[in-house]
mmCIF file of C-alpha atoms and ligand atoms in Angstrom:
data_model
loop_
_atom_site.group_PDB
_atom_site.id
_atom_site.type_symbol
_atom_site.label_atom_id
_atom_site.label_comp_id
_atom_site.label_asym_id
_atom_site.label_seq_id
_atom_site.Cartn_x
_atom_site.Cartn_y
_atom_site.Cartn_z
ATOM 1 C CA MET A 1 27.391 -10.639 -1.647
ATOM 2 C CA ASN A 2 28.516 -10.685 1.968
ATOM 3 C CA THR A 3 25.273 -11.779 3.656
ATOM 4 C CA MET A 4 25.758 -9.149 6.377
ATOM 5 C CA ASP A 5 26.521 -6.355 3.921
ATOM 6 C CA PHE A 6 24.470 -3.360 5.098
ATOM 7 C CA SER A 7 25.182 -1.522 1.826
ATOM 8 C CA ALA A 8 22.229 -3.594 0.579
ATOM 9 C CA PHE A 9 20.125 -0.785 2.062
ATOM 10 C CA ASP A 10 21.710 1.906 -0.099
ATOM 11 C CA PHE A 11 19.161 2.678 -2.830
ATOM 12 C CA SER A 12 21.158 5.490 -4.474
ATOM 13 C CA ASN A 13 20.175 5.957 -8.120
ATOM 14 C CA ARG A 14 17.339 3.461 -7.871
ATOM 15 C CA HIS A 15 13.875 4.514 -9.013
ATOM 16 C CA VAL A 16 11.075 3.790 -6.550
ATOM 17 C CA PHE A 17 7.485 4.360 -7.763
ATOM 18 C CA VAL A 18 4.759 4.532 -5.109
ATOM 19 C CA ALA A 19 1.100 4.299 -6.180
ATOM 20 C CA GLY A 20 -1.108 5.917 -3.532
ATOM 21 C CA GLY A 21 2.087 7.470 -2.196
ATOM 22 C CA SER A 22 0.908 10.923 -1.134
ATOM 23 C CA SER A 23 -0.064 10.147 2.469
ATOM 24 C CA GLY A 24 0.002 7.730 5.381
ATOM 25 C CA ILE A 25 1.814 4.412 5.224
ATOM 26 C CA ASN A 26 2.700 4.628 1.540
ATOM 27 C CA PHE A 27 4.172 8.121 1.930
ATOM 28 C CA GLY A 28 6.163 6.850 4.935
ATOM 29 C CA ILE A 29 7.558 4.094 2.719
ATOM 30 C CA ALA A 30 8.460 6.717 0.091
ATOM 31 C CA GLN A 31 10.252 8.779 2.763
ATOM 32 C CA ALA A 32 12.245 5.755 3.920
ATOM 33 C CA PHE A 33 13.417 5.019 0.356
ATOM 34 C CA ALA A 34 14.256 8.724 -0.130
ATOM 35 C CA ARG A 35 16.424 8.638 3.007
ATOM 36 C CA ALA A 36 18.128 5.560 1.546
ATOM 37 C CA GLY A 37 19.029 7.588 -1.548
ATOM 38 C CA ALA A 38 16.346 6.527 -4.046
ATOM 39 C CA LYS A 39 14.694 8.779 -6.627
ATOM 40 C CA LEU A 40 10.960 8.787 -6.021
ATOM 41 C CA THR A 41 7.805 9.013 -8.084
ATOM 42 C CA VAL A 42 4.560 9.241 -6.116
ATOM 43 C CA ILE A 43 1.094 9.195 -7.650
ATOM 44 C CA SER A 44 -2.405 9.682 -6.244
ATOM 45 C CA ARG A 45 -5.622 11.455 -7.270
ATOM 46 C CA SER A 46 -4.989 14.818 -5.623
ATOM 47 C CA ALA A 47 -2.589 17.097 -7.509
ATOM 48 C CA ASP A 48 -2.040 19.145 -4.325
ATOM 49 C CA LYS A 49 -1.192 16.077 -2.231
ATOM 50 C CA VAL A 50 1.313 14.649 -4.727
ATOM 51 C CA ALA A 51 2.970 18.047 -5.186
ATOM 52 C CA SER A 52 3.335 18.453 -1.429
ATOM 53 C CA ALA A 53 4.634 14.873 -1.061
ATOM 54 C CA ALA A 54 7.250 15.455 -3.789
ATOM 55 C CA ARG A 55 8.399 18.680 -2.087
ATOM 56 C CA GLN A 56 8.790 16.879 1.250
ATOM 57 C CA LEU A 57 10.739 14.051 -0.402
ATOM 58 C CA GLU A 58 13.062 16.511 -2.151
ATOM 59 C CA ALA A 59 13.668 18.168 1.223
ATOM 60 C CA LEU A 60 15.244 14.849 2.238
ATOM 61 C CA GLY A 61 17.925 15.477 -0.383
ATOM 62 C CA THR A 62 16.750 13.396 -3.309
ATOM 63 C CA GLN A 63 14.869 13.921 -6.585
ATOM 64 C CA ALA A 64 11.121 13.364 -6.569
ATOM 65 C CA LEU A 65 8.210 13.605 -8.950
ATOM 66 C CA GLY A 66 4.557 13.896 -7.911
ATOM 67 C CA LEU A 67 1.963 12.990 -10.542
ATOM 68 C CA SER A 68 -1.798 13.062 -10.308
ATOM 69 C CA ALA A 69 -3.394 9.797 -11.507
ATOM 70 C CA ASP A 70 -6.333 7.631 -10.454
ATOM 71 C CA VAL A 71 -5.502 3.911 -10.374
ATOM 72 C CA ARG A 72 -8.981 3.256 -11.810
ATOM 73 C CA GLN A 73 -7.976 5.020 -15.032
ATOM 74 C CA PRO A 74 -5.527 2.958 -17.141
ATOM 75 C CA GLN A 75 -4.791 5.829 -19.525
ATOM 76 C CA ALA A 76 -3.775 8.127 -16.683
ATOM 77 C CA LEU A 77 -1.495 5.371 -15.375
ATOM 78 C CA GLU A 78 0.083 4.824 -18.821
ATOM 79 C CA GLN A 79 0.903 8.521 -18.908
ATOM 80 C CA ALA A 80 2.273 8.573 -15.346
ATOM 81 C CA PHE A 81 4.572 5.587 -15.892
ATOM 82 C CA ALA A 82 5.834 7.038 -19.189
ATOM 83 C CA THR A 83 6.577 10.421 -17.568
ATOM 84 C CA ALA A 84 8.240 8.847 -14.537
ATOM 85 C CA THR A 85 10.529 6.518 -16.468
ATOM 86 C CA GLU A 86 11.472 9.228 -18.937
ATOM 87 C CA ARG A 87 12.699 11.246 -15.924
ATOM 88 C CA PHE A 88 14.248 8.566 -13.677
ATOM 89 C CA GLY A 89 14.683 5.457 -15.879
ATOM 90 C CA PRO A 90 13.310 1.928 -15.344
ATOM 91 C CA ILE A 91 11.548 1.207 -12.070
ATOM 92 C CA ASP A 92 13.534 -0.774 -9.500
ATOM 93 C CA VAL A 93 10.840 -0.860 -6.821
ATOM 94 C CA LEU A 94 7.082 -0.510 -7.315
ATOM 95 C CA VAL A 95 4.962 -0.008 -4.189
ATOM 96 C CA SER A 96 1.245 -0.413 -4.878
ATOM 97 C CA GLY A 97 -0.948 0.783 -2.013
ATOM 98 C CA ALA A 98 -3.789 2.982 -3.281
ATOM 99 C CA ALA A 99 -6.894 2.078 -1.290
ATOM 100 C CA GLY A 100 -10.185 3.287 0.108
ATOM 101 C CA ASN A 101 -12.281 2.169 3.057
ATOM 102 C CA PHE A 102 -15.348 2.925 5.152
ATOM 103 C CA LEU A 103 -17.339 0.912 7.654
ATOM 104 C CA ALA A 104 -20.708 -0.323 6.381
ATOM 105 C CA SER A 105 -22.640 -3.571 6.607
ATOM 106 C CA ALA A 106 -23.203 -5.403 3.322
ATOM 107 C CA LEU A 107 -26.890 -4.397 3.433
ATOM 108 C CA ASP A 108 -25.986 -0.741 3.933
ATOM 109 C CA MET A 109 -23.610 -0.844 0.982
ATOM 110 C CA SER A 110 -24.947 0.030 -2.467
ATOM 111 C CA PRO A 111 -23.532 -1.949 -5.397
ATOM 112 C CA ASN A 112 -21.579 1.186 -6.269
ATOM 113 C CA ALA A 113 -20.161 1.457 -2.734
ATOM 114 C CA PHE A 114 -18.861 -2.143 -2.927
ATOM 115 C CA LYS A 115 -17.622 -1.610 -6.488
ATOM 116 C CA THR A 116 -15.818 1.614 -5.604
ATOM 117 C CA VAL A 117 -13.520 -0.090 -3.091
ATOM 118 C CA VAL A 118 -12.992 -3.152 -5.306
ATOM 119 C CA ASP A 119 -12.179 -0.823 -8.213
ATOM 120 C CA ILE A 120 -9.592 1.148 -6.231
ATOM 121 C CA ASP A 121 -7.988 -1.668 -4.214
ATOM 122 C CA LEU A 122 -8.170 -4.703 -6.496
ATOM 123 C CA LEU A 123 -8.699 -3.549 -10.071
ATOM 124 C CA GLY A 124 -6.431 -0.580 -9.285
ATOM 125 C CA SER A 125 -3.646 -2.916 -8.105
ATOM 126 C CA PHE A 126 -4.073 -4.991 -11.271
ATOM 127 C CA ASN A 127 -3.935 -1.847 -13.441
ATOM 128 C CA VAL A 128 -0.811 -0.584 -11.647
ATOM 129 C CA ALA A 129 1.052 -3.906 -11.870
ATOM 130 C CA ARG A 130 0.026 -4.656 -15.444
ATOM 131 C CA ILE A 131 0.918 -1.210 -16.787
ATOM 132 C CA ALA A 132 4.107 -0.984 -14.689
ATOM 133 C CA HIS A 133 5.393 -4.290 -16.050
ATOM 134 C CA ALA A 134 6.762 -2.750 -19.281
ATOM 135 C CA HIS A 135 8.658 -0.189 -17.191
ATOM 136 C CA LEU A 136 10.160 -2.497 -14.546
ATOM 137 C CA ARG A 137 13.870 -3.244 -14.562
ATOM 138 C CA LYS A 138 14.213 -6.862 -15.666
ATOM 139 C CA PRO A 139 15.832 -8.724 -14.075
ATOM 140 C CA GLY A 140 16.143 -7.252 -10.621
ATOM 141 C CA SER A 141 12.964 -5.336 -9.762
ATOM 142 C CA CYS A 142 10.604 -5.795 -6.886
ATOM 143 C CA VAL A 143 6.878 -5.110 -6.488
ATOM 144 C CA ILE A 144 5.391 -4.576 -3.028
ATOM 145 C CA GLN A 145 1.616 -4.657 -2.632
ATOM 146 C CA ILE A 146 0.086 -3.163 0.498
ATOM 147 C CA SER A 147 -2.649 -5.513 1.655
ATOM 148 C CA ALA A 148 -4.606 -5.754 4.946
ATOM 149 C CA GLY A 149 -5.586 -8.441 7.464
ATOM 150 C CA GLN A 150 -9.102 -8.240 6.006
ATOM 151 C CA ALA A 151 -7.692 -10.322 3.120
ATOM 152 C CA PHE A 152 -7.824 -13.464 5.266
ATOM 153 C CA ILE A 153 -9.848 -12.471 8.348
ATOM 154 C CA PRO A 154 -13.585 -12.342 7.562
ATOM 155 C CA THR A 155 -14.562 -8.985 9.070
ATOM 156 C CA PRO A 156 -18.114 -7.631 9.511
ATOM 157 C CA PHE A 157 -18.670 -4.125 8.007
ATOM 158 C CA GLN A 158 -15.710 -4.743 5.687
ATOM 159 C CA ALA A 159 -17.183 -6.945 2.909
ATOM 160 C CA HIS A 160 -15.746 -4.682 0.207
ATOM 161 C CA VAL A 161 -12.232 -4.487 1.703
ATOM 162 C CA CYS A 162 -12.166 -8.215 2.566
ATOM 163 C CA ALA A 163 -13.092 -9.159 -0.998
ATOM 164 C CA ALA A 164 -10.711 -6.643 -2.557
ATOM 165 C CA LYS A 165 -7.638 -7.343 -0.421
ATOM 166 C CA ALA A 166 -8.115 -11.136 -0.706
ATOM 167 C CA GLY A 167 -7.944 -10.540 -4.442
ATOM 168 C CA VAL A 168 -4.824 -8.401 -4.056
ATOM 169 C CA ASP A 169 -3.008 -11.205 -2.219
ATOM 170 C CA MET A 170 -4.064 -13.773 -4.807
ATOM 171 C CA LEU A 171 -2.818 -11.405 -7.527
ATOM 172 C CA THR A 172 0.522 -11.211 -5.696
ATOM 173 C CA GLN A 173 0.864 -14.986 -5.791
ATOM 174 C CA VAL A 174 -0.199 -15.374 -9.438
ATOM 175 C CA LEU A 175 2.169 -12.636 -10.611
ATOM 176 C CA ALA A 176 5.012 -14.170 -8.594
ATOM 177 C CA LEU A 177 4.518 -17.304 -10.690
ATOM 178 C CA GLU A 178 4.135 -15.456 -13.996
ATOM 179 C CA TRP A 179 6.986 -12.947 -13.523
ATOM 180 C CA GLY A 180 9.533 -14.907 -11.495
ATOM 181 C CA ALA A 181 11.461 -16.147 -14.529
ATOM 182 C CA GLN A 182 11.912 -12.530 -15.652
ATOM 183 C CA GLY A 183 13.617 -11.684 -12.361
ATOM 184 C CA VAL A 184 10.665 -9.700 -10.997
ATOM 185 C CA ARG A 185 9.731 -10.449 -7.382
ATOM 186 C CA ILE A 186 6.339 -9.508 -5.904
ATOM 187 C CA ASN A 187 5.158 -9.727 -2.301
ATOM 188 C CA SER A 188 2.340 -8.398 -0.108
ATOM 189 C CA ILE A 189 2.916 -6.590 3.176
ATOM 190 C CA VAL A 190 -0.042 -6.878 5.560
ATOM 191 C CA PRO A 191 0.115 -3.958 8.011
ATOM 192 C CA GLY A 192 -1.580 -4.222 11.391
ATOM 193 C CA PRO A 193 -3.344 -1.184 12.896
ATOM 194 C CA ILE A 194 -0.925 1.674 12.219
ATOM 195 C CA ALA A 195 -1.062 4.807 14.394
ATOM 196 C CA ASP A 196 -1.752 8.232 12.883
ATOM 197 C CA THR A 197 -3.185 6.993 9.593
ATOM 198 C CA GLU A 198 -6.435 7.637 7.737
ATOM 199 C CA GLY A 199 -7.115 3.912 7.591
ATOM 200 C CA LEU A 200 -7.043 3.488 11.355
ATOM 201 C CA LYS A 201 -8.984 6.727 11.924
ATOM 202 C CA ARG A 202 -11.843 5.234 9.902
ATOM 203 C CA LEU A 203 -11.888 1.987 11.893
ATOM 204 C CA ALA A 204 -11.147 3.356 15.379
ATOM 205 C CA PRO A 205 -12.534 6.903 15.390
ATOM 206 C CA THR A 206 -12.470 7.500 19.177
ATOM 207 C CA GLY A 207 -9.832 7.288 21.913
ATOM 208 C CA ASP A 208 -11.619 4.309 23.468
ATOM 209 C CA THR A 209 -11.790 2.284 20.241
ATOM 210 C CA LEU A 210 -8.141 3.092 19.554
ATOM 211 C CA ASP A 211 -7.066 1.936 23.027
ATOM 212 C CA ALA A 212 -9.095 -1.267 22.643
ATOM 213 C CA MET A 213 -7.426 -1.933 19.280
ATOM 214 C CA ALA A 214 -3.914 -1.386 20.697
ATOM 215 C CA ASN A 215 -4.680 -3.604 23.677
ATOM 216 C CA ARG A 216 -5.815 -6.400 21.394
ATOM 217 C CA VAL A 217 -2.461 -6.484 19.573
ATOM 218 C CA PRO A 218 -0.318 -9.240 21.138
ATOM 219 C CA LEU A 219 2.681 -6.864 21.249
ATOM 220 C CA LYS A 220 0.406 -4.342 23.054
ATOM 221 C CA ARG A 221 1.022 -1.359 20.859
ATOM 222 C CA LEU A 222 -0.230 0.121 17.611
ATOM 223 C CA GLY A 223 2.115 -0.181 14.668
ATOM 224 C CA ARG A 224 4.269 2.683 13.456
ATOM 225 C CA ILE A 225 4.591 3.678 9.824
ATOM 226 C CA ASP A 226 8.314 2.912 10.109
ATOM 227 C CA ASP A 227 7.505 -0.707 11.055
ATOM 228 C CA ILE A 228 6.020 -1.087 7.573
ATOM 229 C CA ALA A 229 8.687 0.983 5.799
ATOM 230 C CA ARG A 230 11.460 -1.225 7.221
ATOM 231 C CA MET A 231 9.838 -4.348 5.787
ATOM 232 C CA ALA A 232 9.480 -2.609 2.429
ATOM 233 C CA LEU A 233 13.203 -1.771 2.410
ATOM 234 C CA LEU A 234 14.120 -5.298 3.395
ATOM 235 C CA LEU A 235 11.962 -6.842 0.653
ATOM 236 C CA ALA A 236 13.390 -4.473 -1.960
ATOM 237 C CA SER A 237 16.997 -5.017 -0.896
ATOM 238 C CA ASP A 238 19.321 -7.898 -1.745
ATOM 239 C CA TRP A 239 18.474 -9.299 1.672
ATOM 240 C CA GLY A 240 15.032 -10.082 0.234
ATOM 241 C CA SER A 241 16.348 -11.530 -3.005
ATOM 242 C CA TYR A 242 14.877 -15.018 -2.470
ATOM 243 C CA ILE A 243 11.447 -13.833 -1.300
ATOM 244 C CA THR A 244 8.577 -13.791 -3.793
ATOM 245 C CA GLY A 245 4.872 -14.583 -3.633
ATOM 246 C CA ALA A 246 4.871 -14.092 0.137
ATOM 247 C CA ILE A 247 2.056 -12.550 2.179
ATOM 248 C CA ILE A 248 3.854 -10.997 5.139
ATOM 249 C CA PRO A 249 1.991 -9.662 8.190
ATOM 250 C CA VAL A 250 3.787 -6.796 9.959
ATOM 251 C CA ASP A 251 1.188 -6.437 12.668
ATOM 252 C CA GLY A 252 2.497 -7.249 16.143
ATOM 253 C CA GLY A 253 0.581 -10.546 15.920
ATOM 254 C CA PHE A 254 -2.814 -8.838 15.350
ATOM 255 C CA ALA A 255 -3.929 -11.260 12.635
ATOM 256 C CA LEU A 256 -3.754 -14.108 15.152
ATOM 257 C CA THR A 257 -6.557 -12.562 17.214
ATOM 258 C CA GLY A 258 -9.357 -13.213 14.700
ATOM 259 C CA PRO A 259 -12.311 -11.118 13.507
ATOM 260 C CA ARG A 260 -12.629 -7.600 14.935
ATOM 261 C CA ASP A 261 -15.836 -6.118 16.316
ATOM 262 C CA PHE A 262 -16.541 -2.847 14.549
ATOM 263 C CA THR A 263 -20.205 -2.657 15.594
ATOM 264 C CA ALA A 264 -19.913 0.580 17.623
ATOM 265 C CA ALA A 265 -17.567 2.278 15.178
ATOM 266 C CA ALA A 266 -19.846 1.287 12.273
ATOM 267 C CA ALA A 267 -22.901 2.794 13.990
ATOM 268 C CA ALA A 268 -21.057 6.091 14.412
ATOM 269 C CA SER A 269 -19.818 5.968 10.827
ATOM 270 C CA LYS A 270 -23.340 5.239 9.494
ATOM 271 C CA ARG A 271 -24.692 8.323 11.283
ATOM 272 C CA ALA A 272 -21.881 10.388 9.786
ATOM 273 C CA HIS A 273 -22.538 9.080 6.241
ATOM 274 C CA ALA A 274 -26.377 9.407 6.401
HETATM 275 C C1 HXC B 1 -21.793 3.488 2.855
HETATM 276 C C2 HXC B 1 -20.537 4.775 1.386
HETATM 277 C C3 HXC B 1 -19.795 5.321 2.452
HETATM 278 C C4 HXC B 1 -20.123 4.897 3.795
HETATM 279 C C5 HXC B 1 -19.068 6.176 0.584
HETATM 280 N N1 HXC B 1 -20.060 5.338 0.265
HETATM 281 N N2 HXC B 1 -18.882 6.189 1.924
HETATM 282 N N3 HXC B 1 -21.518 3.871 1.582
HETATM 283 N N4 HXC B 1 -21.117 3.973 3.938
HETATM 284 N N5 HXC B 1 -19.474 5.375 4.865
HETATM 285 C C6 HXC B 1 -20.597 5.069 -1.078
HETATM 286 C C7 HXC B 1 -21.170 6.316 -1.760
HETATM 287 O O1 HXC B 1 -22.466 6.633 -1.276
HETATM 288 C C8 HXC B 1 -21.172 5.885 -3.227
HETATM 289 O O2 HXC B 1 -22.227 4.996 -3.500
HETATM 290 C C9 HXC B 1 -19.883 5.051 -3.322
HETATM 291 O O3 HXC B 1 -19.558 4.649 -1.976
HETATM 292 C C10 HXC B 1 -18.723 5.846 -3.904
HETATM 293 O O4 HXC B 1 -18.540 7.014 -3.127
HETATM 294 P P1 HXC B 1 -17.744 8.276 -3.699
HETATM 295 O O5 HXC B 1 -17.589 9.237 -2.577
HETATM 296 O O6 HXC B 1 -18.374 8.744 -4.970
HETATM 297 O O7 HXC B 1 -16.344 7.577 -4.108
HETATM 298 P P2 HXC B 1 -14.903 8.197 -4.363
HETATM 299 O O8 HXC B 1 -14.975 9.693 -4.505
HETATM 300 O O9 HXC B 1 -14.300 7.405 -5.443
HETATM 301 O O10 HXC B 1 -14.132 7.933 -2.971
HETATM 302 C C11 HXC B 1 -13.744 6.642 -2.583
HETATM 303 C C12 HXC B 1 -13.965 6.407 -1.074
HETATM 304 C C13 HXC B 1 -13.384 7.569 -0.234
HETATM 305 C C14 HXC B 1 -13.357 5.061 -0.737
HETATM 306 C C15 HXC B 1 -15.479 6.344 -0.825
HETATM 307 O O11 HXC B 1 -13.649 7.353 1.141
HETATM 308 C C16 HXC B 1 -11.896 7.743 -0.453
HETATM 309 O O12 HXC B 1 -11.493 8.425 -1.403
HETATM 310 N N6 HXC B 1 -11.039 7.118 0.383
HETATM 311 C C17 HXC B 1 -9.559 7.234 0.247
HETATM 312 C C18 HXC B 1 -8.900 7.379 1.578
HETATM 313 C C19 HXC B 1 -9.086 6.142 2.451
HETATM 314 O O13 HXC B 1 -10.191 5.550 2.459
HETATM 315 N N7 HXC B 1 -8.029 5.778 3.188
HETATM 316 C C20 HXC B 1 -8.066 4.622 4.038
HETATM 317 C C21 HXC B 1 -7.387 3.482 3.384
HETATM 318 S S1 HXC B 1 -7.306 2.204 4.638
HETATM 319 P P3 HXC B 1 -23.598 5.494 -4.250
HETATM 320 O O14 HXC B 1 -24.429 4.260 -4.380
HETATM 321 O O15 HXC B 1 -24.215 6.516 -3.326
HETATM 322 O O16 HXC B 1 -23.177 6.067 -5.565
HETATM 323 C C22 HXC B 1 -7.807 0.755 3.947
HETATM 324 C C23 HXC B 1 -8.187 -0.389 4.841
HETATM 325 C C24 HXC B 1 -7.127 -0.954 5.618
HETATM 326 O O17 HXC B 1 -7.853 0.619 2.805
HETATM 327 C C25 HXC B 1 -7.511 -1.427 6.943
HETATM 328 C C26 HXC B 1 -7.124 -0.498 8.050
HETATM 329 C C27 HXC B 1 -6.830 -1.191 9.366
HETATM 330 P P1 NAP B 2 -4.221 6.851 3.225
HETATM 331 O O1 NAP B 2 -3.299 7.836 3.871
HETATM 332 O O2 NAP B 2 -5.628 7.267 2.947
HETATM 333 O O3 NAP B 2 -3.515 6.316 1.890
HETATM 334 C C1 NAP B 2 -4.209 5.994 0.719
HETATM 335 C C2 NAP B 2 -3.475 6.619 -0.449
HETATM 336 O O4 NAP B 2 -4.052 6.156 -1.662
HETATM 337 C C3 NAP B 2 -3.557 8.155 -0.473
HETATM 338 O O5 NAP B 2 -2.315 8.656 -0.881
HETATM 339 C C4 NAP B 2 -4.619 8.440 -1.522
HETATM 340 O O6 NAP B 2 -4.371 9.740 -2.089
HETATM 341 C C5 NAP B 2 -4.382 7.274 -2.488
HETATM 342 N N1 NAP B 2 -5.550 6.897 -3.272
HETATM 343 C C6 NAP B 2 -6.810 6.587 -2.840
HETATM 344 N N2 NAP B 2 -7.596 6.296 -3.873
HETATM 345 C C7 NAP B 2 -6.824 6.387 -4.988
HETATM 346 C C8 NAP B 2 -7.071 6.186 -6.365
HETATM 347 N N3 NAP B 2 -8.293 5.844 -6.819
HETATM 348 N N4 NAP B 2 -6.050 6.355 -7.242
HETATM 349 C C9 NAP B 2 -4.817 6.727 -6.809
HETATM 350 N N5 NAP B 2 -4.522 6.921 -5.513
HETATM 351 C C10 NAP B 2 -5.526 6.758 -4.614
HETATM 352 O O7 NAP B 2 -4.370 5.518 4.104
HETATM 353 P P2 NAP B 2 -3.390 4.577 4.953
HETATM 354 O O8 NAP B 2 -4.151 4.232 6.166
HETATM 355 O O9 NAP B 2 -2.026 5.095 5.061
HETATM 356 O O10 NAP B 2 -3.404 3.250 4.018
HETATM 357 C C11 NAP B 2 -2.343 2.967 3.113
HETATM 358 C C12 NAP B 2 -2.378 1.497 2.708
HETATM 359 O O11 NAP B 2 -2.196 0.666 3.859
HETATM 360 C C13 NAP B 2 -3.695 1.049 2.066
HETATM 361 O O12 NAP B 2 -3.422 0.128 1.037
HETATM 362 C C14 NAP B 2 -4.403 0.356 3.205
HETATM 363 O O13 NAP B 2 -5.359 -0.576 2.758
HETATM 364 C C15 NAP B 2 -3.243 -0.292 3.929
HETATM 365 N N6 NAP B 2 -3.483 -0.621 5.351
HETATM 366 C C16 NAP B 2 -3.586 0.388 6.256
HETATM 367 C C17 NAP B 2 -3.742 0.079 7.602
HETATM 368 C C18 NAP B 2 -3.782 1.150 8.651
HETATM 369 O O14 NAP B 2 -3.772 0.861 9.860
HETATM 370 N N7 NAP B 2 -3.826 2.424 8.273
HETATM 371 C C19 NAP B 2 -3.837 -1.270 7.988
HETATM 372 C C20 NAP B 2 -3.773 -2.264 7.030
HETATM 373 C C21 NAP B 2 -3.589 -1.923 5.703
HETATM 374 P P3 NAP B 2 -5.488 10.590 -2.891
HETATM 375 O O15 NAP B 2 -6.600 10.858 -1.938
HETATM 376 O O16 NAP B 2 -4.755 11.823 -3.355
HETATM 377 O O17 NAP B 2 -5.900 9.748 -4.059
#
């Protein structure tokens, strides 16, 4: 390969499967792959959301399938992967980003509240990767996990997400070791605070908290969904062919600024939940 060959970003006839792909960052990644020619499968819990996502992806001129499945339910995932690969063939790129979050102190979190986020983010990522494995193109496929800075920055009001995403990044590294010889690469992208997303809305619910967050980012702006999508394309392309087991922040330097203070946002969120 010519190392400056931009055809590396042509994903025509490749199958990209996005778990949690019906909205936000993950949907933006799906759109970027669709624009690059890939055939897309997106899954999430809501049948309406996946149907709408598939329609929007097809409007970009490619084929797309939207399937309702909860990453906490292995049988539903088995069915989704079987249906998707029957339609589009083996999976070239798996993006795994289903997640849930809310602000609550550990003492305000019931065991089920903690378990719910661990089940979606961590056990769900394990389920997706483990069940996808039989359907991945080998050699030559790429798995991209969507993590968060909470994985390595201890963050008050985020005990569940910190524990879950730390596990996701460790899973990335273990699977890189176990699957490398089969020609399957796996990496984590760690997005910073990304504008116009559900995740950021939950952590910075007011204009003031949003401005404070943006100002704290060394590059002095919130991230854009496209910032994350570009890294996903790079990792999946031949340009990323020697990258595996990496935990890659795409965050304008945000992770360097240490633990966040969500005290005010958590108080507002607690009132809303009560
Ligand atoms: C305390 C809460 C709570 C809150 C829910 N719970 N919200 N506890 N404070 N604000 C508790 C419930 O009371 C219940 O415990 C348990 O959590 C499960 O709640 P359910 O509503 O039954 O769960 P479920 O329907 O499975 O929904 C999961 C969810 C929900 C995570 C709670 O918010 C969701 O579906 N989220 C998906 C969208 C999302 O969160 N997107 C953001 C991703 S961003 P009990 O004991 O009462 O049974 C992200 C972080 C990245 O992941 C960082 C961003 C910068
Ligand atoms: P989002 O729009 O809420 O995306 C979450 C997606 O996961 C949705 O499509 C949701 O659809 C799906 N989902 C949730 N629970 C699921 C389950 N049990 N099974 C299957 N699908 C499920 O949030 P976002 O902010 O874009 O976050 C996307 C990813 O980026 C997450 O992994 C998040 O942790 C990470 N991240 C976000 C930010 C940020 O600033 N937003 C920062 C760092 C990391 P359904 O409701 O239909 O299930």
